[in-house]
Amino acid sequence: MSVLAGRLTGKTALVTGGSRGIGRGIAERLGRDGARVAVHYASNEAAAKETVAAIEGAGGSAFAIRAELGVPGDAARLWAEFDRHAEGVDILVNNAGIGSTRPFASIGEEEYDRVFAVNAKAPFFVTQLGAERLRDDGRIINISSGVSHAAVLPDLIAYAMTKGALDVFTRNLSKVLGPRGITVNAVAPGIVDTDVNADWLRTSEEAWAGAAAMSALGRVGTPADIADVVAFLASEDGRWVTGQWVDATGGSLA
């Protein structure tokens, strides 16, 4: 099937943090489904260009936009860049985020503020400014995490708190934007094989096996596993699902 026959043909999507890992998987999948995809990145221009090239190589349409998140004025700069390439958006995926692996006793105030600025504050204001550009019957998908619902990795306490905030944002925003036919959902990955996780996930066979054992399905997740769930919610098939936290951990919380 050609990309022109995709179920998102005629739609425009913005994926924050879309140049690598889960974000890239989402961007490429939405592109294959026919959407024109804005691939947002903070600093790695080469990775963003690679993602755009991959989407275009598969017959899709994409463009890259740069904006650092977690700093004053970030949302306004992001949308100013977007507006240079497109008018209006149908699908917003708030995927960009950073982690914090310091335990409760050692995380400092600066790091705490930074992880909240990127993971919770930025999606709020990106969405707030994006709402006026978002067409009726649009889609907002926030990338949460399994750690917001279970203390499986307690050293990620600050990170988990940011994702809990994102979950609350998701539920409440679904009621705010529901009258416009806009759905708002959160998708929660578990452990996914990305370059961000490679430093510990691929250090040994034992590390990989331990991560795989957390899933009821006995394997480590892939960006495509998450992207397929997002693609469903972004499509017409997901029109009656809103305000939900979708467990995409492969049964790690079962």
PDB file of C-alpha atoms in Angstrom:
ATOM      1  CA  MET A   1       0.000   0.000   0.000  1.00  0.00           C
ATOM      2  CA  SER A   2       1.368   3.440  -0.875  1.00  0.00           C
ATOM      3  CA  VAL A   3       1.756   6.074   1.802  1.00  0.00           C
ATOM      4  CA  LEU A   4      -0.865   8.153  -0.053  1.00  0.00           C
ATOM      5  CA  ALA A   5      -3.427   5.532   0.891  1.00  0.00           C
ATOM      6  CA  GLY A   6      -2.510   5.865   4.583  1.00  0.00           C
ATOM      7  CA  ARG A   7      -5.151   6.520   7.189  1.00  0.00           C
ATOM      8  CA  LEU A   8      -3.540   9.812   8.210  1.00  0.00           C
ATOM      9  CA  THR A   9      -3.268  11.262   4.727  1.00  0.00           C
ATOM     10  CA  GLY A  10      -3.947  14.990   4.805  1.00  0.00           C
ATOM     11  CA  LYS A  11      -3.024  15.264   8.498  1.00  0.00           C
ATOM     12  CA  THR A  12      -0.100  17.167  10.008  1.00  0.00           C
ATOM     13  CA  ALA A  13       1.659  15.824  13.083  1.00  0.00           C
ATOM     14  CA  LEU A  14       4.237  17.277  15.477  1.00  0.00           C
ATOM     15  CA  VAL A  15       6.391  14.887  17.492  1.00  0.00           C
ATOM     16  CA  THR A  16       8.568  16.515  20.148  1.00  0.00           C
ATOM     17  CA  GLY A  17      11.849  14.715  20.665  1.00  0.00           C
ATOM     18  CA  GLY A  18      11.178  13.062  17.328  1.00  0.00           C
ATOM     19  CA  SER A  19      14.734  12.574  16.140  1.00  0.00           C
ATOM     20  CA  ARG A  20      15.735   9.554  18.221  1.00  0.00           C
ATOM     21  CA  GLY A  21      14.447   6.506  20.065  1.00  0.00           C
ATOM     22  CA  ILE A  22      10.738   6.251  20.732  1.00  0.00           C
ATOM     23  CA  GLY A  23      10.130   9.663  19.176  1.00  0.00           C
ATOM     24  CA  ARG A  24      11.755   8.625  15.919  1.00  0.00           C
ATOM     25  CA  GLY A  25       9.734   5.424  15.876  1.00  0.00           C
ATOM     26  CA  ILE A  26       6.539   7.438  16.323  1.00  0.00           C
ATOM     27  CA  ALA A  27       7.510   9.995  13.680  1.00  0.00           C
ATOM     28  CA  GLU A  28       8.331   7.299  11.127  1.00  0.00           C
ATOM     29  CA  ARG A  29       5.119   5.395  11.828  1.00  0.00           C
ATOM     30  CA  LEU A  30       2.908   8.494  11.496  1.00  0.00           C
ATOM     31  CA  GLY A  31       4.757   9.298   8.282  1.00  0.00           C
ATOM     32  CA  ARG A  32       4.061   5.842   6.893  1.00  0.00           C
ATOM     33  CA  ASP A  33       0.400   6.335   7.752  1.00  0.00           C
ATOM     34  CA  GLY A  34       0.349   9.409   5.543  1.00  0.00           C
ATOM     35  CA  ALA A  35       0.808  12.318   7.955  1.00  0.00           C
ATOM     36  CA  ARG A  36       3.180  15.172   7.234  1.00  0.00           C
ATOM     37  CA  VAL A  37       5.467  15.052  10.275  1.00  0.00           C
ATOM     38  CA  ALA A  38       7.273  17.860  12.085  1.00  0.00           C
ATOM     39  CA  VAL A  39      10.299  16.228  13.712  1.00  0.00           C
ATOM     40  CA  HIS A  40      11.288  18.344  16.711  1.00  0.00           C
ATOM     41  CA  TYR A  41      14.786  18.165  18.168  1.00  0.00           C
ATOM     42  CA  ALA A  42      16.712  20.083  20.816  1.00  0.00           C
ATOM     43  CA  SER A  43      20.337  19.760  19.696  1.00  0.00           C
ATOM     44  CA  ASN A  44      21.042  16.736  17.487  1.00  0.00           C
ATOM     45  CA  GLU A  45      20.414  18.169  14.032  1.00  0.00           C
ATOM     46  CA  ALA A  46      22.027  15.203  12.290  1.00  0.00           C
ATOM     47  CA  ALA A  47      19.638  12.747  13.947  1.00  0.00           C
ATOM     48  CA  ALA A  48      16.649  14.918  13.019  1.00  0.00           C
ATOM     49  CA  LYS A  49      17.784  15.057   9.397  1.00  0.00           C
ATOM     50  CA  GLU A  50      18.201  11.276   9.391  1.00  0.00           C
ATOM     51  CA  THR A  51      14.651  10.844  10.658  1.00  0.00           C
ATOM     52  CA  VAL A  52      13.270  13.243   8.045  1.00  0.00           C
ATOM     53  CA  ALA A  53      15.225  11.401   5.354  1.00  0.00           C
ATOM     54  CA  ALA A  54      13.888   8.040   6.545  1.00  0.00           C
ATOM     55  CA  ILE A  55      10.302   9.297   6.388  1.00  0.00           C
ATOM     56  CA  GLU A  56      10.813  10.807   2.949  1.00  0.00           C
ATOM     57  CA  GLY A  57      12.628   7.679   1.765  1.00  0.00           C
ATOM     58  CA  ALA A  58       9.526   5.658   2.635  1.00  0.00           C
ATOM     59  CA  GLY A  59       7.385   7.991   0.526  1.00  0.00           C
ATOM     60  CA  GLY A  60       6.251  10.333   3.280  1.00  0.00           C
ATOM     61  CA  SER A  61       6.659  14.026   4.030  1.00  0.00           C
ATOM     62  CA  ALA A  62       8.519  15.565   6.989  1.00  0.00           C
ATOM     63  CA  PHE A  63      10.493  18.557   8.174  1.00  0.00           C
ATOM     64  CA  ALA A  64      12.734  19.218  11.182  1.00  0.00           C
ATOM     65  CA  ILE A  65      12.312  22.004  13.732  1.00  0.00           C
ATOM     66  CA  ARG A  66      14.688  22.930  16.538  1.00  0.00           C
ATOM     67  CA  ALA A  67      13.789  24.286  19.969  1.00  0.00           C
ATOM     68  CA  GLU A  68      15.334  23.622  23.349  1.00  0.00           C
ATOM     69  CA  LEU A  69      12.689  22.672  25.891  1.00  0.00           C
ATOM     70  CA  GLY A  70      12.748  23.395  29.599  1.00  0.00           C
ATOM     71  CA  VAL A  71      13.849  27.016  29.196  1.00  0.00           C
ATOM     72  CA  PRO A  72      11.814  30.249  29.213  1.00  0.00           C
ATOM     73  CA  GLY A  73      10.000  30.882  25.949  1.00  0.00           C
ATOM     74  CA  ASP A  74      10.535  27.333  24.687  1.00  0.00           C
ATOM     75  CA  ALA A  75       6.968  26.692  23.535  1.00  0.00           C
ATOM     76  CA  ALA A  76       6.736  29.992  21.654  1.00  0.00           C
ATOM     77  CA  ARG A  77       9.994  29.286  19.823  1.00  0.00           C
ATOM     78  CA  LEU A  78       8.900  25.766  18.942  1.00  0.00           C
ATOM     79  CA  TRP A  79       5.626  26.930  17.413  1.00  0.00           C
ATOM     80  CA  ALA A  80       7.300  29.823  15.614  1.00  0.00           C
ATOM     81  CA  GLU A  81       9.545  27.284  13.898  1.00  0.00           C
ATOM     82  CA  PHE A  82       6.572  25.057  13.143  1.00  0.00           C
ATOM     83  CA  ASP A  83       4.611  27.947  11.639  1.00  0.00           C
ATOM     84  CA  ARG A  84       7.386  28.499   9.104  1.00  0.00           C
ATOM     85  CA  HIS A  85       6.573  25.120   7.572  1.00  0.00           C
ATOM     86  CA  ALA A  86       2.869  24.426   8.155  1.00  0.00           C
ATOM     87  CA  GLU A  87      -0.479  25.977   8.960  1.00  0.00           C
ATOM     88  CA  GLY A  88      -2.284  24.111  11.675  1.00  0.00           C
ATOM     89  CA  VAL A  89      -1.738  20.708  13.235  1.00  0.00           C
ATOM     90  CA  ASP A  90      -3.909  17.631  13.675  1.00  0.00           C
ATOM     91  CA  ILE A  91      -1.754  15.407  15.896  1.00  0.00           C
ATOM     92  CA  LEU A  92       0.498  16.544  18.743  1.00  0.00           C
ATOM     93  CA  VAL A  93       2.746  13.973  20.399  1.00  0.00           C
ATOM     94  CA  ASN A  94       4.473  15.243  23.548  1.00  0.00           C
ATOM     95  CA  ASN A  95       7.334  12.783  23.603  1.00  0.00           C
ATOM     96  CA  ALA A  96      10.434  14.827  24.516  1.00  0.00           C
ATOM     97  CA  GLY A  97      11.754  14.136  27.979  1.00  0.00           C
ATOM     98  CA  ILE A  98      14.834  13.648  30.105  1.00  0.00           C
ATOM     99  CA  GLY A  99      15.521  11.210  32.893  1.00  0.00           C
ATOM    100  CA  SER A 100      16.941  11.462  36.391  1.00  0.00           C
ATOM    101  CA  THR A 101      18.518   8.426  37.989  1.00  0.00           C
ATOM    102  CA  ARG A 102      19.712   9.962  41.248  1.00  0.00           C
ATOM    103  CA  PRO A 103      18.170   8.414  44.377  1.00  0.00           C
ATOM    104  CA  PHE A 104      15.862  10.414  46.618  1.00  0.00           C
ATOM    105  CA  ALA A 105      18.619  11.260  49.097  1.00  0.00           C
ATOM    106  CA  SER A 106      21.022  12.699  46.526  1.00  0.00           C
ATOM    107  CA  ILE A 107      19.020  14.462  43.825  1.00  0.00           C
ATOM    108  CA  GLY A 108      19.652  18.205  43.932  1.00  0.00           C
ATOM    109  CA  GLU A 109      17.266  21.090  43.474  1.00  0.00           C
ATOM    110  CA  GLU A 110      18.717  22.120  40.121  1.00  0.00           C
ATOM    111  CA  GLU A 111      18.344  18.658  38.614  1.00  0.00           C
ATOM    112  CA  TYR A 112      14.844  18.312  40.092  1.00  0.00           C
ATOM    113  CA  ASP A 113      13.774  21.621  38.547  1.00  0.00           C
ATOM    114  CA  ARG A 114      15.282  20.689  35.186  1.00  0.00           C
ATOM    115  CA  VAL A 115      13.501  17.347  34.883  1.00  0.00           C
ATOM    116  CA  PHE A 116      10.176  18.971  35.757  1.00  0.00           C
ATOM    117  CA  ALA A 117      10.796  21.821  33.328  1.00  0.00           C
ATOM    118  CA  VAL A 118      11.345  19.475  30.400  1.00  0.00           C
ATOM    119  CA  ASN A 119       8.969  16.631  31.256  1.00  0.00           C
ATOM    120  CA  ALA A 120       5.974  18.448  32.764  1.00  0.00           C
ATOM    121  CA  LYS A 121       6.135  22.203  32.218  1.00  0.00           C
ATOM    122  CA  ALA A 122       7.157  22.097  28.553  1.00  0.00           C
ATOM    123  CA  PRO A 123       4.316  19.767  27.448  1.00  0.00           C
ATOM    124  CA  PHE A 124       1.817  21.977  29.278  1.00  0.00           C
ATOM    125  CA  PHE A 125       2.814  25.153  27.470  1.00  0.00           C
ATOM    126  CA  VAL A 126       3.566  23.486  24.137  1.00  0.00           C
ATOM    127  CA  THR A 127       0.012  22.181  24.236  1.00  0.00           C
ATOM    128  CA  GLN A 128      -1.437  25.453  25.502  1.00  0.00           C
ATOM    129  CA  LEU A 129       0.067  27.405  22.595  1.00  0.00           C
ATOM    130  CA  GLY A 130      -0.634  24.555  20.209  1.00  0.00           C
ATOM    131  CA  ALA A 131      -4.342  24.387  21.068  1.00  0.00           C
ATOM    132  CA  GLU A 132      -5.099  27.389  18.878  1.00  0.00           C
ATOM    133  CA  ARG A 133      -3.353  25.666  15.972  1.00  0.00           C
ATOM    134  CA  LEU A 134      -4.867  22.247  16.653  1.00  0.00           C
ATOM    135  CA  ARG A 135      -7.779  21.532  14.358  1.00  0.00           C
ATOM    136  CA  ASP A 136     -11.078  20.224  15.732  1.00  0.00           C
ATOM    137  CA  ASP A 137     -11.211  16.415  16.031  1.00  0.00           C
ATOM    138  CA  GLY A 138      -7.461  16.433  16.548  1.00  0.00           C
ATOM    139  CA  ARG A 139      -5.310  14.201  18.715  1.00  0.00           C
ATOM    140  CA  ILE A 140      -2.952  14.840  21.623  1.00  0.00           C
ATOM    141  CA  ILE A 141      -0.824  11.936  22.828  1.00  0.00           C
ATOM    142  CA  ASN A 142       1.468  12.349  25.825  1.00  0.00           C
ATOM    143  CA  ILE A 143       4.265   9.850  26.348  1.00  0.00           C
ATOM    144  CA  SER A 144       4.156   8.841  29.993  1.00  0.00           C
ATOM    145  CA  SER A 145       5.884   5.872  31.655  1.00  0.00           C
ATOM    146  CA  GLY A 146       5.078   2.731  33.552  1.00  0.00           C
ATOM    147  CA  VAL A 147       6.949   4.178  36.547  1.00  0.00           C
ATOM    148  CA  SER A 148       4.149   6.702  37.106  1.00  0.00           C
ATOM    149  CA  HIS A 149       1.868   3.847  38.179  1.00  0.00           C
ATOM    150  CA  ALA A 150       4.259   1.475  39.969  1.00  0.00           C
ATOM    151  CA  ALA A 151       7.416   1.904  42.043  1.00  0.00           C
ATOM    152  CA  VAL A 152       9.375  -0.613  40.005  1.00  0.00           C
ATOM    153  CA  LEU A 153      12.429   1.664  39.760  1.00  0.00           C
ATOM    154  CA  PRO A 154      12.333   3.812  42.913  1.00  0.00           C
ATOM    155  CA  ASP A 155      15.598   5.605  42.099  1.00  0.00           C
ATOM    156  CA  LEU A 156      13.640   7.277  39.278  1.00  0.00           C
ATOM    157  CA  ILE A 157      11.448   9.019  41.841  1.00  0.00           C
ATOM    158  CA  ALA A 158      11.730  12.553  40.424  1.00  0.00           C
ATOM    159  CA  TYR A 159      11.293  11.331  36.852  1.00  0.00           C
ATOM    160  CA  ALA A 160       8.280   9.277  37.921  1.00  0.00           C
ATOM    161  CA  MET A 161       6.753  12.339  39.554  1.00  0.00           C
ATOM    162  CA  THR A 162       7.009  14.279  36.287  1.00  0.00           C
ATOM    163  CA  LYS A 163       5.186  11.521  34.453  1.00  0.00           C
ATOM    164  CA  GLY A 164       2.524  11.439  37.163  1.00  0.00           C
ATOM    165  CA  ALA A 165       1.995  15.146  36.533  1.00  0.00           C
ATOM    166  CA  LEU A 166       1.705  14.439  32.811  1.00  0.00           C
ATOM    167  CA  ASP A 167      -0.959  11.808  33.529  1.00  0.00           C
ATOM    168  CA  VAL A 168      -3.035  14.301  35.535  1.00  0.00           C
ATOM    169  CA  PHE A 169      -2.618  16.823  32.730  1.00  0.00           C
ATOM    170  CA  THR A 170      -3.879  14.222  30.260  1.00  0.00           C
ATOM    171  CA  ARG A 171      -7.055  13.419  32.167  1.00  0.00           C
ATOM    172  CA  ASN A 172      -8.016  17.013  32.827  1.00  0.00           C
ATOM    173  CA  LEU A 173      -7.152  18.267  29.350  1.00  0.00           C
ATOM    174  CA  SER A 174      -9.409  15.621  27.814  1.00  0.00           C
ATOM    175  CA  LYS A 175     -12.355  17.385  29.457  1.00  0.00           C
ATOM    176  CA  VAL A 176     -11.120  20.844  28.443  1.00  0.00           C
ATOM    177  CA  LEU A 177     -10.700  19.994  24.758  1.00  0.00           C
ATOM    178  CA  GLY A 178     -13.367  17.304  24.452  1.00  0.00           C
ATOM    179  CA  PRO A 179     -16.046  19.749  23.237  1.00  0.00           C
ATOM    180  CA  ARG A 180     -13.892  20.302  20.135  1.00  0.00           C
ATOM    181  CA  GLY A 181     -13.714  16.579  19.425  1.00  0.00           C
ATOM    182  CA  ILE A 182     -10.039  16.494  20.406  1.00  0.00           C
ATOM    183  CA  THR A 183      -8.922  13.361  22.205  1.00  0.00           C
ATOM    184  CA  VAL A 184      -6.132  13.431  24.797  1.00  0.00           C
ATOM    185  CA  ASN A 185      -4.409  10.255  25.933  1.00  0.00           C
ATOM    186  CA  ALA A 186      -1.194   9.102  27.577  1.00  0.00           C
ATOM    187  CA  VAL A 187       0.845   6.113  26.394  1.00  0.00           C
ATOM    188  CA  ALA A 188       3.160   4.537  28.967  1.00  0.00           C
ATOM    189  CA  PRO A 189       6.181   2.581  27.710  1.00  0.00           C
ATOM    190  CA  GLY A 190       8.148   0.204  29.865  1.00  0.00           C
ATOM    191  CA  ILE A 191      11.798  -0.608  29.147  1.00  0.00           C
ATOM    192  CA  VAL A 192      12.484   0.090  25.478  1.00  0.00           C
ATOM    193  CA  ASP A 193      15.635  -0.637  23.478  1.00  0.00           C
ATOM    194  CA  THR A 194      16.829   2.876  22.583  1.00  0.00           C
ATOM    195  CA  ASP A 195      20.185   4.644  22.590  1.00  0.00           C
ATOM    196  CA  VAL A 196      19.164   6.382  25.815  1.00  0.00           C
ATOM    197  CA  ASN A 197      18.925   3.012  27.586  1.00  0.00           C
ATOM    198  CA  ALA A 198      21.885   1.398  25.846  1.00  0.00           C
ATOM    199  CA  ASP A 199      24.394   2.391  28.538  1.00  0.00           C
ATOM    200  CA  TRP A 200      22.871  -0.088  30.981  1.00  0.00           C
ATOM    201  CA  LEU A 201      20.603  -2.281  28.881  1.00  0.00           C
ATOM    202  CA  ARG A 202      23.351  -3.556  26.591  1.00  0.00           C
ATOM    203  CA  THR A 203      26.160  -3.741  29.126  1.00  0.00           C
ATOM    204  CA  SER A 204      25.722  -7.489  29.613  1.00  0.00           C
ATOM    205  CA  GLU A 205      23.546 -10.450  28.784  1.00  0.00           C
ATOM    206  CA  GLU A 206      22.348 -10.398  32.378  1.00  0.00           C
ATOM    207  CA  ALA A 207      21.152  -6.799  32.122  1.00  0.00           C
ATOM    208  CA  TRP A 208      19.248  -7.561  28.933  1.00  0.00           C
ATOM    209  CA  ALA A 209      17.746 -10.739  30.368  1.00  0.00           C
ATOM    210  CA  GLY A 210      16.689  -8.925  33.533  1.00  0.00           C
ATOM    211  CA  ALA A 211      14.941  -6.220  31.526  1.00  0.00           C
ATOM    212  CA  ALA A 212      13.228  -8.788  29.317  1.00  0.00           C
ATOM    213  CA  ALA A 213      12.045 -10.723  32.373  1.00  0.00           C
ATOM    214  CA  MET A 214      10.117  -7.676  33.613  1.00  0.00           C
ATOM    215  CA  SER A 215       7.710  -8.022  30.701  1.00  0.00           C
ATOM    216  CA  ALA A 216       4.970 -10.652  30.745  1.00  0.00           C
ATOM    217  CA  LEU A 217       5.910 -11.272  27.109  1.00  0.00           C
ATOM    218  CA  GLY A 218       9.534 -12.022  27.978  1.00  0.00           C
ATOM    219  CA  ARG A 219      11.277  -9.449  25.811  1.00  0.00           C
ATOM    220  CA  VAL A 220      12.477  -5.855  25.752  1.00  0.00           C
ATOM    221  CA  GLY A 221      10.224  -3.357  24.017  1.00  0.00           C
ATOM    222  CA  THR A 222      11.071  -1.606  20.760  1.00  0.00           C
ATOM    223  CA  PRO A 223      10.195   1.902  19.544  1.00  0.00           C
ATOM    224  CA  ALA A 224       7.829   0.289  17.026  1.00  0.00           C
ATOM    225  CA  ASP A 225       5.864  -1.325  19.880  1.00  0.00           C
ATOM    226  CA  ILE A 226       5.113   2.129  21.270  1.00  0.00           C
ATOM    227  CA  ALA A 227       4.663   3.803  17.902  1.00  0.00           C
ATOM    228  CA  ASP A 228       1.931   1.360  16.897  1.00  0.00           C
ATOM    229  CA  VAL A 229      -0.110   2.219  19.988  1.00  0.00           C
ATOM    230  CA  VAL A 230       0.323   5.937  19.298  1.00  0.00           C
ATOM    231  CA  ALA A 231      -0.696   5.422  15.678  1.00  0.00           C
ATOM    232  CA  PHE A 232      -3.955   3.805  16.775  1.00  0.00           C
ATOM    233  CA  LEU A 233      -4.796   6.696  19.077  1.00  0.00           C
ATOM    234  CA  ALA A 234      -3.860   9.188  16.349  1.00  0.00           C
ATOM    235  CA  SER A 235      -6.167   7.565  13.828  1.00  0.00           C
ATOM    236  CA  GLU A 236      -9.922   7.629  13.329  1.00  0.00           C
ATOM    237  CA  ASP A 237      -9.999   4.221  15.034  1.00  0.00           C
ATOM    238  CA  GLY A 238      -9.064   5.938  18.310  1.00  0.00           C
ATOM    239  CA  ARG A 239     -11.837   8.535  18.147  1.00  0.00           C
ATOM    240  CA  TRP A 240     -13.761   7.184  21.191  1.00  0.00           C
ATOM    241  CA  VAL A 241     -10.766   6.822  23.484  1.00  0.00           C
ATOM    242  CA  THR A 242      -9.831   9.884  25.545  1.00  0.00           C
ATOM    243  CA  GLY A 243      -8.529  10.772  28.987  1.00  0.00           C
ATOM    244  CA  GLN A 244      -6.838   7.380  29.225  1.00  0.00           C
ATOM    245  CA  TRP A 245      -3.496   6.086  30.449  1.00  0.00           C
ATOM    246  CA  VAL A 246      -2.568   3.256  28.073  1.00  0.00           C
ATOM    247  CA  ASP A 247      -0.207   0.648  29.501  1.00  0.00           C
ATOM    248  CA  ALA A 248       2.319  -0.140  26.764  1.00  0.00           C
ATOM    249  CA  THR A 249       4.851  -1.855  29.043  1.00  0.00           C
ATOM    250  CA  GLY A 250       4.415  -5.342  27.612  1.00  0.00           C
ATOM    251  CA  GLY A 251       2.735  -6.457  30.801  1.00  0.00           C
ATOM    252  CA  SER A 252       5.544  -5.298  33.089  1.00  0.00           C
ATOM    253  CA  LEU A 253       2.994  -4.032  35.600  1.00  0.00           C
ATOM    254  CA  ALA A 254       0.732  -7.081  35.413  1.00  0.00           C
TER     255      ALA A 254
END
